[in-house]
mmCIF file of C-alpha atoms in Angstrom:
data_model
loop_
_atom_site.group_PDB
_atom_site.id
_atom_site.type_symbol
_atom_site.label_atom_id
_atom_site.label_comp_id
_atom_site.label_asym_id
_atom_site.label_seq_id
_atom_site.Cartn_x
_atom_site.Cartn_y
_atom_site.Cartn_z
ATOM 1 C CA UNK A 7 74.490 87.521 92.943
ATOM 2 C CA UNK A 8 76.417 84.643 91.397
ATOM 3 C CA UNK A 9 76.717 82.748 94.679
ATOM 4 C CA UNK A 10 73.091 83.481 95.545
ATOM 5 C CA UNK A 11 72.261 81.733 92.259
ATOM 6 C CA UNK A 12 74.325 78.720 93.382
ATOM 7 C CA UNK A 13 77.040 79.127 90.757
ATOM 8 C CA UNK A 14 80.777 78.778 91.478
ATOM 9 C CA UNK A 15 83.050 81.636 90.495
ATOM 10 C CA UNK A 16 86.392 82.345 88.867
ATOM 11 C CA UNK A 17 87.417 85.749 90.179
ATOM 12 C CA UNK A 18 89.886 88.217 88.675
ATOM 13 C CA UNK A 19 90.434 90.795 91.429
ATOM 14 C CA UNK A 20 91.861 94.103 90.280
ATOM 15 C CA UNK A 21 91.460 96.070 93.532
ATOM 16 C CA UNK A 22 91.913 95.386 97.235
ATOM 17 C CA UNK A 23 88.179 95.083 97.869
ATOM 18 C CA UNK A 24 87.857 92.558 95.055
ATOM 19 C CA UNK A 25 90.811 90.589 96.440
ATOM 20 C CA UNK A 26 89.041 90.354 99.806
ATOM 21 C CA UNK A 27 85.906 89.043 98.080
ATOM 22 C CA UNK A 28 87.973 86.572 96.040
ATOM 23 C CA UNK A 29 89.691 85.303 99.195
ATOM 24 C CA UNK A 30 86.336 84.872 100.945
ATOM 25 C CA UNK A 31 84.854 82.951 98.005
ATOM 26 C CA UNK A 32 87.981 80.772 97.845
ATOM 27 C CA UNK A 33 87.836 80.093 101.602
ATOM 28 C CA UNK A 34 84.155 79.209 101.217
ATOM 29 C CA UNK A 35 85.264 76.675 98.620
ATOM 30 C CA UNK A 36 82.977 78.131 95.962
ATOM 31 C CA UNK A 37 85.525 79.559 93.549
ATOM 32 C CA UNK A 38 89.057 80.135 92.362
ATOM 33 C CA UNK A 39 91.343 82.887 91.131
ATOM 34 C CA UNK A 40 94.006 82.420 88.461
ATOM 35 C CA UNK A 41 96.751 82.838 91.077
ATOM 36 C CA UNK A 42 98.993 85.656 92.196
ATOM 37 C CA UNK A 43 99.807 88.505 89.871
ATOM 38 C CA UNK A 44 98.008 89.652 86.759
ATOM 39 C CA UNK A 45 96.045 86.815 85.183
ATOM 40 C CA UNK A 46 97.558 85.375 82.050
ATOM 41 C CA UNK A 47 95.715 83.139 79.622
ATOM 42 C CA UNK A 48 97.377 79.981 80.918
ATOM 43 C CA UNK A 49 96.440 80.528 84.570
ATOM 44 C CA UNK A 50 92.971 81.715 83.609
ATOM 45 C CA UNK A 51 92.444 78.573 81.515
ATOM 46 C CA UNK A 52 93.552 76.387 84.432
ATOM 47 C CA UNK A 53 91.138 78.170 86.814
ATOM 48 C CA UNK A 54 88.253 77.856 84.346
ATOM 49 C CA UNK A 55 88.966 74.170 83.697
ATOM 50 C CA UNK A 56 89.177 73.543 87.418
ATOM 51 C CA UNK A 57 85.844 75.254 88.137
ATOM 52 C CA UNK A 58 84.201 73.189 85.391
ATOM 53 C CA UNK A 59 85.684 69.813 86.425
ATOM 54 C CA UNK A 60 85.736 70.012 90.214
ATOM 55 C CA UNK A 61 82.266 69.349 91.690
ATOM 56 C CA UNK A 62 83.148 70.775 95.117
ATOM 57 C CA UNK A 63 82.912 74.504 94.208
ATOM 58 C CA UNK A 64 79.518 73.894 92.597
ATOM 59 C CA UNK A 65 78.268 72.052 95.683
ATOM 60 C CA UNK A 66 79.570 74.771 97.990
ATOM 61 C CA UNK A 67 77.978 77.511 95.864
ATOM 62 C CA UNK A 68 74.682 75.611 95.857
ATOM 63 C CA UNK A 69 74.879 75.229 99.653
ATOM 64 C CA UNK A 70 75.506 78.983 99.983
ATOM 65 C CA UNK A 71 72.465 79.722 97.807
ATOM 66 C CA UNK A 72 70.295 77.345 99.815
ATOM 67 C CA UNK A 73 71.418 78.916 103.089
ATOM 68 C CA UNK A 74 70.286 82.379 101.980
ATOM 69 C CA UNK A 75 67.360 81.447 99.706
ATOM 70 C CA UNK A 76 64.742 82.756 102.133
ATOM 71 C CA UNK A 77 66.357 86.188 102.443
ATOM 72 C CA UNK A 78 65.135 88.916 100.124
ATOM 73 C CA UNK A 79 68.173 90.853 98.824
ATOM 74 C CA UNK A 80 66.277 94.170 98.786
ATOM 75 C CA UNK A 81 65.177 93.726 102.392
ATOM 76 C CA UNK A 82 68.754 92.940 103.421
ATOM 77 C CA UNK A 83 70.056 95.991 101.502
ATOM 78 C CA UNK A 84 67.527 98.263 103.189
ATOM 79 C CA UNK A 85 68.467 96.908 106.627
ATOM 80 C CA UNK A 86 72.179 97.431 105.935
ATOM 81 C CA UNK A 87 71.552 100.962 104.653
ATOM 82 C CA UNK A 88 69.456 101.821 107.695
ATOM 83 C CA UNK A 89 72.139 100.496 110.042
ATOM 84 C CA UNK A 90 74.877 102.486 108.248
ATOM 85 C CA UNK A 91 72.749 105.655 108.484
ATOM 86 C CA UNK A 92 72.150 104.964 112.163
ATOM 87 C CA UNK A 93 75.870 104.541 112.834
ATOM 88 C CA UNK A 94 76.739 107.670 110.853
ATOM 89 C CA UNK A 95 74.270 109.830 112.793
#
């Protein structure tokens, strides 16, 4: 929802699935993580300062939001759910 709102992200992944999302957001150029290992206050501060100063993540997040602005999230969720049910049958 954050990217759909056009906002860059600082991600703190705690699980494998979250790490995949964090990597994808980083590769998109729309966010950062505090680095490898558990986040400490120093690395978190650096990531937050970077997201606030660097205009590129904001521009990339805004471009992501614009790309998907016409799609209704509920419609997309229903289509995904229907496809999963179809595959599971």
